[in-house]
Tab-separated table of C-alpha atoms and ligand atoms in Angstrom:
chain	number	residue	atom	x	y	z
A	478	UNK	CA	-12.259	34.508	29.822
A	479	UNK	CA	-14.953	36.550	30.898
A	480	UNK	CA	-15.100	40.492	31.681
A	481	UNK	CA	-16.204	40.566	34.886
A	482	UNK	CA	-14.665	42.769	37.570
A	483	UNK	CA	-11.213	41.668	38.829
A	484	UNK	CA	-11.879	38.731	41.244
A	485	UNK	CA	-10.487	35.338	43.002
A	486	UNK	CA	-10.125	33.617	39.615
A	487	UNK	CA	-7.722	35.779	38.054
A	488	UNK	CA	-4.967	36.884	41.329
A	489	UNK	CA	-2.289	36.081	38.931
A	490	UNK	CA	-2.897	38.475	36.434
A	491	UNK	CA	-3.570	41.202	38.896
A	492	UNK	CA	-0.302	40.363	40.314
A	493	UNK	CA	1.626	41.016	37.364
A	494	UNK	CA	-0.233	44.183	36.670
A	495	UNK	CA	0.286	45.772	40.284
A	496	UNK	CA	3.725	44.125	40.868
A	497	UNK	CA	5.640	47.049	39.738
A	498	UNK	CA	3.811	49.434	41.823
A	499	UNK	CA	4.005	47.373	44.998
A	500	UNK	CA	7.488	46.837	45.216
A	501	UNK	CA	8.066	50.539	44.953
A	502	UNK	CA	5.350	51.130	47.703
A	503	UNK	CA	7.241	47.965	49.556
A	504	UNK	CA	10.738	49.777	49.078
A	505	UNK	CA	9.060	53.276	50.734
A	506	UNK	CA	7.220	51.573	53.313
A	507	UNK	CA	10.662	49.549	54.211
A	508	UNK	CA	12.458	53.080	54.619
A	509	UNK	CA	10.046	54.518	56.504
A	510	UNK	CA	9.690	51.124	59.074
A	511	UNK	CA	13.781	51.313	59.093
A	512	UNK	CA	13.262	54.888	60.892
A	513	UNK	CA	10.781	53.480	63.629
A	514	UNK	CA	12.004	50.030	64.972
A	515	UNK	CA	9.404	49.711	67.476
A	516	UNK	CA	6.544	50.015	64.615
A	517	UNK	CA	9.146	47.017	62.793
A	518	UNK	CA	8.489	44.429	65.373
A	519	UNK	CA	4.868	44.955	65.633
A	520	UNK	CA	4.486	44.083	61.880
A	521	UNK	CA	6.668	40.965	62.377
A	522	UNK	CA	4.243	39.653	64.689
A	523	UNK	CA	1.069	40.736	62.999
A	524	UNK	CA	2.610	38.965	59.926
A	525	UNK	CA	3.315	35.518	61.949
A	526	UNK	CA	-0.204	35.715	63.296
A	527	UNK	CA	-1.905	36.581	59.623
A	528	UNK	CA	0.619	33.619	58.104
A	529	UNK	CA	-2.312	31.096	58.866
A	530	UNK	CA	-5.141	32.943	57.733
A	531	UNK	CA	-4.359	33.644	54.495
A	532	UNK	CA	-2.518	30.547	53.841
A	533	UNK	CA	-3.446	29.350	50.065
A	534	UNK	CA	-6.277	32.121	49.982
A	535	UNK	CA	-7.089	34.854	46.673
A	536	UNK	CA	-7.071	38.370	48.165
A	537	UNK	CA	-8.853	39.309	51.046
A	538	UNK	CA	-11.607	42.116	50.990
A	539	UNK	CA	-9.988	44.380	53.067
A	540	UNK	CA	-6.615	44.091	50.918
A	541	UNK	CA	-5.804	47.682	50.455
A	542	UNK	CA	-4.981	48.507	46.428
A	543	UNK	CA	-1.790	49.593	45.071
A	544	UNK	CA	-3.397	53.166	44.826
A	545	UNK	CA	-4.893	53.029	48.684
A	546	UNK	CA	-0.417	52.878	49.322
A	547	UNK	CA	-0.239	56.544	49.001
A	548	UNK	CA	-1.422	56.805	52.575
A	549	UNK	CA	1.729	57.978	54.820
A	550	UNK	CA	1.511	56.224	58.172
A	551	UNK	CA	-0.707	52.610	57.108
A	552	UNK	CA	-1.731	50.779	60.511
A	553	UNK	CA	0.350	48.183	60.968
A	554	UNK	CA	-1.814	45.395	60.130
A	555	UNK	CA	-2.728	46.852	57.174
A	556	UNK	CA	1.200	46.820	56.401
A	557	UNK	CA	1.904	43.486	57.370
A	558	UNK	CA	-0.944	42.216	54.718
A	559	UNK	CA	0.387	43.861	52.313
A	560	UNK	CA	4.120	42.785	52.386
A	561	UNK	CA	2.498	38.930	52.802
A	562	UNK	CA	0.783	40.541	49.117
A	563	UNK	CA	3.871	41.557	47.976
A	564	UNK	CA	5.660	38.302	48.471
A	565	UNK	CA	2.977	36.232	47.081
A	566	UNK	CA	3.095	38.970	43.704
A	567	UNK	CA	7.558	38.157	43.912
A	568	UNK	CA	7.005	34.486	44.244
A	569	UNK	CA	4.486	33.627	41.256
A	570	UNK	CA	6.811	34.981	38.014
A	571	UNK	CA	10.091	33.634	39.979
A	572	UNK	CA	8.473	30.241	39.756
A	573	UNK	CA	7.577	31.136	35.980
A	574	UNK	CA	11.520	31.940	34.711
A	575	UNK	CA	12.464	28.605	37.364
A	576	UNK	CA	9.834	26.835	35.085
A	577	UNK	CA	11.526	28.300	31.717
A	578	UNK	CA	15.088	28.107	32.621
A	579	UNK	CA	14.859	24.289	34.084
A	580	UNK	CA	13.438	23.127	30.107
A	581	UNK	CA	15.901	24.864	28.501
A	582	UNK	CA	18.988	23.453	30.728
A	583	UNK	CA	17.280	20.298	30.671
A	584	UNK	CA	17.228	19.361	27.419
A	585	UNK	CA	20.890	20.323	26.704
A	586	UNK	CA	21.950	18.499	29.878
A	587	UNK	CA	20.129	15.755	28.184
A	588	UNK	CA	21.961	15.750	24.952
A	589	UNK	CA	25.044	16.132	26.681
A	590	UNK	CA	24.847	13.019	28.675
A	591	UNK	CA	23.149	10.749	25.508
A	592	UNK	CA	26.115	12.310	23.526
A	593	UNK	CA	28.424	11.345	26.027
A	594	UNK	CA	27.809	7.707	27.033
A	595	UNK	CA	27.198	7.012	23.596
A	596	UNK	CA	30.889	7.963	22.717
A	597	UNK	CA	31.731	6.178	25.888
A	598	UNK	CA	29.801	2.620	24.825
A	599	UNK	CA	31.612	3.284	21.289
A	600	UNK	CA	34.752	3.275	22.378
A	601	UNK	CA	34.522	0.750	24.795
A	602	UNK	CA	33.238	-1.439	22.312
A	603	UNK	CA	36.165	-0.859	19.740
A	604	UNK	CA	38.296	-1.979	22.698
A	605	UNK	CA	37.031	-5.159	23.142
A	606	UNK	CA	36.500	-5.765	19.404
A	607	UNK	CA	38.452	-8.862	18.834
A	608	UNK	CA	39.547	-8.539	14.909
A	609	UNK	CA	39.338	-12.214	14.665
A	610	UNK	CA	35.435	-11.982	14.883
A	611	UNK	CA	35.013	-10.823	11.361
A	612	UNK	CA	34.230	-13.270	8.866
A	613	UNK	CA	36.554	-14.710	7.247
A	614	UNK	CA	34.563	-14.535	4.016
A	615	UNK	CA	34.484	-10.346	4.192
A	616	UNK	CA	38.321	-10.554	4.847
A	617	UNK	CA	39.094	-13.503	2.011
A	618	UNK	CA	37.054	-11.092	-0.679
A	619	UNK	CA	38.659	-7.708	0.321
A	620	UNK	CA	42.004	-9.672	-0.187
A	621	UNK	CA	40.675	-11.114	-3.579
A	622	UNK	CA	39.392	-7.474	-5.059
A	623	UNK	CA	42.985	-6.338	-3.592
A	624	UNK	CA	44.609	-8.821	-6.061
A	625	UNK	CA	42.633	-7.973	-8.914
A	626	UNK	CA	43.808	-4.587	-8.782
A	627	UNK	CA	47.130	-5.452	-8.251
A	628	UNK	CA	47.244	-7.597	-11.326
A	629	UNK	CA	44.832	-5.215	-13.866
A	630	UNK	CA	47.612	-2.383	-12.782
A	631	UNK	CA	48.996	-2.194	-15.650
A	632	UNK	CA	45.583	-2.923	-17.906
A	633	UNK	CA	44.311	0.022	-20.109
A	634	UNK	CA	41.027	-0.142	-18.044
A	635	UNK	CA	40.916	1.086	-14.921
A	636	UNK	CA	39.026	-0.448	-11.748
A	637	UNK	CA	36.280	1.258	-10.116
A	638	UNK	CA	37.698	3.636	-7.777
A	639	UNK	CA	36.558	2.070	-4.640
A	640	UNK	CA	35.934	-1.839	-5.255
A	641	UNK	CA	33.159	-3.880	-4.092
A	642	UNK	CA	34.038	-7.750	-3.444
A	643	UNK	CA	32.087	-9.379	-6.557
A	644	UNK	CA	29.891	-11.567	-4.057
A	645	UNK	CA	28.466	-7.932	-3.243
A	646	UNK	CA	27.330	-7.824	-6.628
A	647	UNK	CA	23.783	-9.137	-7.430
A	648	UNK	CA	22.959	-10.022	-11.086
A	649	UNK	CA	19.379	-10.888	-11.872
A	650	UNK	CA	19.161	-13.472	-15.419
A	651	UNK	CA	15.856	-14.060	-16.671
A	652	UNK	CA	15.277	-17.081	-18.398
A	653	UNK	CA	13.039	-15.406	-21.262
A	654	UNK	CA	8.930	-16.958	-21.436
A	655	UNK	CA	10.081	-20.004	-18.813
A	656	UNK	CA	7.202	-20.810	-16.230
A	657	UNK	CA	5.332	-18.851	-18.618
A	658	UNK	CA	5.084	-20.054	-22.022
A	659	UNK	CA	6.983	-21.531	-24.954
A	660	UNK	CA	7.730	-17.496	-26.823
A	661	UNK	CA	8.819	-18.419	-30.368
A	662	UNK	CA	8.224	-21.472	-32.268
A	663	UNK	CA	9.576	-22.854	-35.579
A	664	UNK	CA	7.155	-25.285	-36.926
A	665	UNK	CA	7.350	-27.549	-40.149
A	666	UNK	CA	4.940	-27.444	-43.463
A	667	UNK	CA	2.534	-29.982	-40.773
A	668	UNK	CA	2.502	-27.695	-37.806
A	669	UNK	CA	4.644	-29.886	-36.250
A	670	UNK	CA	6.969	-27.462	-33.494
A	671	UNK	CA	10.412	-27.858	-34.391
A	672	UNK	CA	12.025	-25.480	-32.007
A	673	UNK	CA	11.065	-23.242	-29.173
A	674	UNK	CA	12.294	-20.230	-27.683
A	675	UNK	CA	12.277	-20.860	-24.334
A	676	UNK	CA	14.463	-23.892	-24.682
A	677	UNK	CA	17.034	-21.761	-25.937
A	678	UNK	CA	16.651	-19.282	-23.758
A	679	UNK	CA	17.153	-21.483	-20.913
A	680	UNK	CA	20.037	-23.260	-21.889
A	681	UNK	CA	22.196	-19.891	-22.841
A	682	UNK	CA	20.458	-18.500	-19.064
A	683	UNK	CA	21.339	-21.083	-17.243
A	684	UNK	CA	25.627	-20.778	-18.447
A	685	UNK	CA	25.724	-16.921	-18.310
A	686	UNK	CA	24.730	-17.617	-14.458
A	687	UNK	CA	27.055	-20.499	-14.067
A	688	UNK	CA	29.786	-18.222	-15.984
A	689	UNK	CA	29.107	-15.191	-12.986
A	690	UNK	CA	28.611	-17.387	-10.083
A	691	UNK	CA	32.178	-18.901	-11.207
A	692	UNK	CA	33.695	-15.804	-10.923
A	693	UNK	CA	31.934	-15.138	-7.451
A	694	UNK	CA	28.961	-12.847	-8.241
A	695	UNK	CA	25.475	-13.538	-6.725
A	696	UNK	CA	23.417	-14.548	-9.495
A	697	UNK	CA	19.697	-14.621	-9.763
A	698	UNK	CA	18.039	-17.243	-12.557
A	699	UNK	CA	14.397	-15.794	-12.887
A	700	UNK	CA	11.716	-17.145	-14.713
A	701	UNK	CA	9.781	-14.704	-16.734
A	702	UNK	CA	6.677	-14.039	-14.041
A	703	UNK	CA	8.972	-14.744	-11.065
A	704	UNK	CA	7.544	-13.121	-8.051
A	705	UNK	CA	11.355	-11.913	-7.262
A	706	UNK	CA	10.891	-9.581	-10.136
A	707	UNK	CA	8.202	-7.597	-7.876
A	708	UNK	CA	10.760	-4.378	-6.696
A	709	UNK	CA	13.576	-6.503	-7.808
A	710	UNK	CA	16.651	-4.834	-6.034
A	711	UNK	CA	20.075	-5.689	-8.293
A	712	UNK	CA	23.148	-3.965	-9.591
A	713	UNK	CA	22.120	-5.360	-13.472
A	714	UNK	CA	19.330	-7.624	-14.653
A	715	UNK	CA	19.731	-8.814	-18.127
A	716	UNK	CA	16.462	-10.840	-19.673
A	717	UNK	CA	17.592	-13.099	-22.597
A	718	UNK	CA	15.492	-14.059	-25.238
A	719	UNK	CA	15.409	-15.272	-29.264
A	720	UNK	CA	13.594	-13.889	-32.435
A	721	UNK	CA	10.445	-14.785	-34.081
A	722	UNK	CA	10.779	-17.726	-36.431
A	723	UNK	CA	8.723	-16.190	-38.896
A	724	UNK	CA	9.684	-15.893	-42.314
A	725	UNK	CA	9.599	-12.372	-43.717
A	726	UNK	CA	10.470	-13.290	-47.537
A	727	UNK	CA	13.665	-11.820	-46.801
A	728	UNK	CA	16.898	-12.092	-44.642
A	729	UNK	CA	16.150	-10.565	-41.386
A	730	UNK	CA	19.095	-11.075	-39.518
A	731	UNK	CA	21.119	-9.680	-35.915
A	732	UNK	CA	20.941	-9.438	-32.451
A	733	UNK	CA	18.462	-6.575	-30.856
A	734	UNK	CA	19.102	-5.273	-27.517
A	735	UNK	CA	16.946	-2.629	-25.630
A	736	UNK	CA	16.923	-0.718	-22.059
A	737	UNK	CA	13.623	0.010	-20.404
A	738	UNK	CA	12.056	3.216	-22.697
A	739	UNK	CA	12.043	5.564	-19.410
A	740	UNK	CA	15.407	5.208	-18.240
A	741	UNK	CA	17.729	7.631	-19.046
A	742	UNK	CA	19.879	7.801	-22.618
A	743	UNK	CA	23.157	7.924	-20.633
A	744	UNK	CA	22.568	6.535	-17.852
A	745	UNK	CA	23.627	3.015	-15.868
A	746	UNK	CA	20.141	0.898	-17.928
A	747	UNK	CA	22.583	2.576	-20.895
A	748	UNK	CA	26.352	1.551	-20.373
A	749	UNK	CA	24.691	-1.627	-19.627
A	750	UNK	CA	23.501	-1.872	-23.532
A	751	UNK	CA	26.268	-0.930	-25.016
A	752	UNK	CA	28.507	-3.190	-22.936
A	753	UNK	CA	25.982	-6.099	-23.638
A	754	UNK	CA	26.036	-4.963	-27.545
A	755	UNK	CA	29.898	-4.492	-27.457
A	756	UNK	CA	30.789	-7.930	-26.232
A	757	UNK	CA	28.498	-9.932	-28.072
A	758	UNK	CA	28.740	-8.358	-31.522
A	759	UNK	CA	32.765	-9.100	-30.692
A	760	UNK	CA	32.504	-13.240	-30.095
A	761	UNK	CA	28.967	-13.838	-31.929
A	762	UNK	CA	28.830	-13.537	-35.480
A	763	UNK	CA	26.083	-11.725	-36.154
A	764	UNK	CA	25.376	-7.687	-36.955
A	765	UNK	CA	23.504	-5.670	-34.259
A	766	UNK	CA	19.863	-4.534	-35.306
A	767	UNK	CA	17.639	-1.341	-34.536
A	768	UNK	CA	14.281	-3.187	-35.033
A	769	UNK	CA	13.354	-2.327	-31.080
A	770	UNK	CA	10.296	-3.511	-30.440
A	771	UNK	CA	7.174	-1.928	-28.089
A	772	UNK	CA	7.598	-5.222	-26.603
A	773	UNK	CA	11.071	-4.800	-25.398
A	774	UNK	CA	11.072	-1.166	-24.494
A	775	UNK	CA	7.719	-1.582	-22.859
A	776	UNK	CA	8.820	-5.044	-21.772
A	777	UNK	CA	6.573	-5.843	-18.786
A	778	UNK	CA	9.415	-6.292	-16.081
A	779	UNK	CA	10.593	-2.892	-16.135
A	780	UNK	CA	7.047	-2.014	-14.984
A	781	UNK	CA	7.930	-4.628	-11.879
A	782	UNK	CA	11.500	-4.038	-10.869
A	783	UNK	CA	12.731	-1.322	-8.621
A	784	UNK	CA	13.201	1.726	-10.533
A	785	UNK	CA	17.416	2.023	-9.651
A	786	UNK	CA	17.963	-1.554	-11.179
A	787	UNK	CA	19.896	-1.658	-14.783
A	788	UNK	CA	18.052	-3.798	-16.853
A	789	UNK	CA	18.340	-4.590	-20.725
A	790	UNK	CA	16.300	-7.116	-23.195
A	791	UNK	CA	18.578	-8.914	-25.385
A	792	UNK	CA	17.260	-10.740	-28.572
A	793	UNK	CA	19.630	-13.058	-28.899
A	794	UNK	CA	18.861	-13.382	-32.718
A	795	UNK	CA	16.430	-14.675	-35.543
A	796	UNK	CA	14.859	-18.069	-34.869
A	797	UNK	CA	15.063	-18.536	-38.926
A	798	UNK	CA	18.032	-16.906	-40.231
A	799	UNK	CA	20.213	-17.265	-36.841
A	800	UNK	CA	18.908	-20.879	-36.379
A	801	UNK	CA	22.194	-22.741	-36.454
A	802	UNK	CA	24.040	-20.239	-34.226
A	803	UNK	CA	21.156	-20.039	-31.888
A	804	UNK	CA	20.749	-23.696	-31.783
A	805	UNK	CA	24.975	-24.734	-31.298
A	806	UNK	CA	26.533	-22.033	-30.067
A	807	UNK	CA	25.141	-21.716	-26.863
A	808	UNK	CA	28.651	-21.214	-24.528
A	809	UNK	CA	29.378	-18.674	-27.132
A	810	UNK	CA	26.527	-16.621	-26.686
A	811	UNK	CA	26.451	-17.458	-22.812
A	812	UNK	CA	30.187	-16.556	-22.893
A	813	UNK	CA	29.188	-13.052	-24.974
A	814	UNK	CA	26.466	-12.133	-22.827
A	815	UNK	CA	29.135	-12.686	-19.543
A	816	UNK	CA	31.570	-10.485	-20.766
A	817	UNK	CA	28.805	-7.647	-21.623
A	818	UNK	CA	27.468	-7.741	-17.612
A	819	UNK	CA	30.798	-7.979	-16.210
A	820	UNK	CA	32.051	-5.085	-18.592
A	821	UNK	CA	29.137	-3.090	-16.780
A	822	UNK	CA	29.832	-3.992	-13.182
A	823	UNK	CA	33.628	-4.175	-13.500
A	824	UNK	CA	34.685	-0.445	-15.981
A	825	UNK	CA	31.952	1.517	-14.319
A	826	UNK	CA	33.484	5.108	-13.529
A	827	UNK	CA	36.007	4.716	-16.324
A	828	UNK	CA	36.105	7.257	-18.723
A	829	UNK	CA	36.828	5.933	-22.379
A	830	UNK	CA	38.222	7.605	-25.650
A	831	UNK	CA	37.837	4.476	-28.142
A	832	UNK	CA	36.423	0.856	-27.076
A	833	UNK	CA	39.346	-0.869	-25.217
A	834	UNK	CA	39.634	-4.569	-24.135
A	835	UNK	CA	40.731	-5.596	-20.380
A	836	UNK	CA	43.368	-7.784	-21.200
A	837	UNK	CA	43.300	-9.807	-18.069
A	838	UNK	CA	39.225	-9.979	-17.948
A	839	UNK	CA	38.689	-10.451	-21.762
A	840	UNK	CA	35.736	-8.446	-22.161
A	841	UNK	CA	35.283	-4.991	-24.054
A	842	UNK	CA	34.620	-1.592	-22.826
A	843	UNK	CA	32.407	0.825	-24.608
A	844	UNK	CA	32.920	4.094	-26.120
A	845	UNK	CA	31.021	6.740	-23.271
A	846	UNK	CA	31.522	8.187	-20.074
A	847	UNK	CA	30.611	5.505	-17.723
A	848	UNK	CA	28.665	6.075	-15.243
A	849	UNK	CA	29.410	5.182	-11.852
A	850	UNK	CA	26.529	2.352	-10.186
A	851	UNK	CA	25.096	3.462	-6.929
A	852	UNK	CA	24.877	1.130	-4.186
A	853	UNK	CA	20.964	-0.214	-4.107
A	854	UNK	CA	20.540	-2.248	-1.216
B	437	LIG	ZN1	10.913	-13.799	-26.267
């Protein structure tokens, strides 16, 4: 914008300024014209002869000024330029509210009709739904959960409020140092290995996933690296591993088990331990140990997995003093380590005064308010 003296470029802001004043002077001069009809008709004509001169033009030089108005008897000419003025000054802001009001109505016309066909297409569609079409599998597993709370009615632990079908449930097992390396090894007085971890490990991994897919869970077997582990999305992963071998010069003895350090003391990574801890230290013979480790609260997977997955390390025992239980017991401990995940996934939500056992499920349920798993995928 520049200050120079009122000109062609700016007519519209002139036009607001003066518009005011020249409809008042167009209201007088109307009066006064009403009085004299002859004087009327002459400006009609003027005006029909100006109409093509001034067509699309900025103001003329001879355009009298809202001041120059006071004059009592204008020429006619002059009069008919300025009610073409005057009409030009009435048409710019109507086209400005037009503008205004058009946007506005627009847009809720807009959401009116979106909001409308889209109710429309929804029912529609409902009405030609055919209820066959869903799969049978969704309907067979709602009637399945419906069953199982039927027949736990009268159990002292309560289902889960709302039920999920237990194919909606993903468990993730890893099969502790497999793909990786051997973990633990017992070796004779010649160096000779005698026993390794990850043998062990894989044979108890491999049940506790045939035990879950049995009862209709989807189970994950992961190796200890697996690239599924990147951002792993499931409702409990469990990684199952065995003791040192070493021998200490005295009896060190019991199952360790361990959520991921930064996870929450009462949170889901929590009821998961203690129902892990629970139903193992009730079928496997052996006393549960504090001796956590860097290694399993650090463990390098809960670096990897998403952060809303459960997950626990279990150390299933001592290669040394645990030996014969680690080496023939395996559908124990498999069995154990079952009962612990599906105590998680199956009494979350419960509320519980002393440990109490689901008679129909056979697993144990933990002293603590449970809390209740949120949907992760
Ligand atoms: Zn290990």
């Amino acid at each position: 914008m520049t200050d120079e003296p009122r000109d062609n470029q700016q007519p519209a802001e002139d036009n607001r300024e003066s518009a005011a004043s020249a409809i008042f002077a167009a209201i007088m001069r109307e009066a006064a014209e009403k009085a004299r009809p002859n004087d009327a008709q002459s400006v009609k004509r003027d005006l029909n002869e100006d109409e093509s001169l001034d067509e699309g033009e900025g103001p003329t030089p001879a355009e009298p000024t809202a001041d120059s108005d006071d004059a009592l008897d204008p020429p006619p000419r002059a009069a008919a330029v300025e009610y073409q003025r005057i009409r030009r000054v009435n048409r710019q802001p109507w086209h400005r509210r037009q503008t205004a009001r058009g946007t506005a109505s627009g847009f809720f016309r807009t959401t009116f009709v979106v909001l409308l066909s889209t109710g429309l297409v929804a029912t529609l569609l409902t009405f030609f739904t055919n209820p066959e079409s869903i799969n049978p599998a969704v309907v067979q597993g709602l009637e399945l959960v419906e069953a199982d709370l039927l027949a736990s009615a009268g159990a002292v632990v309560t289902a889960t409020p709302v039920a999920t079908p237990k194919w909606n449930y993903r468990i993730g097992i890893i099969s502790g140092h497999r793909g990786s390396d051997s973990g633990a090894i017992c070796t004779d007085g010649r160096g000779r290995v005698l026993l390794q971890e990850v043998d062990i490990n894989f044979s108890v991994a491999t049940r506790v996933v045939a035990n879950l897919k049995a009862e209709n869970y989807t189970v994950d077997l992961l190796d200890e690296s697996d690239p599924r582990i990147d951002n792993y999305q499931a409702d409990a992963l469990v990684s199952i591993h065995a003791n040192t071998c070493q021998d200490f010069g005295e009896l060190v003895t019991g199952y360790i088990i361990a959520k991921p350090e930064a996870r929450p003391d009462h949170g889901e990574d929590a009821f998961l331990r203690e129902c892990v801890a629970l139903n193992y230290g009730a079928l496997v013979p052996l006393q549960r140990s504090y001796n956590l480790t860097d290694n399993m609260t650090n463990y390098h997977v809960w670096r990897m997995i998403h952060p809303l997955t459960p997950g626990v390390i279990l150390e299933m025992g001592y290669m040394l003093a645990d030996q014969e239980i680690l080496t023939t017991q395996h559908d124990l401990l498999a069995h154990a380590i079952s009962n612990g995940i599906r105590c998680f996934l199956e009494a979350s939500g419960a509320a519980q005064d002393a440990p109490s056992a689901n008679r129909s499920a056979g697993y144990l349920v933990p002293v603590m308010v449970t809390p209740t798993p949120s949907r992760r995928y």
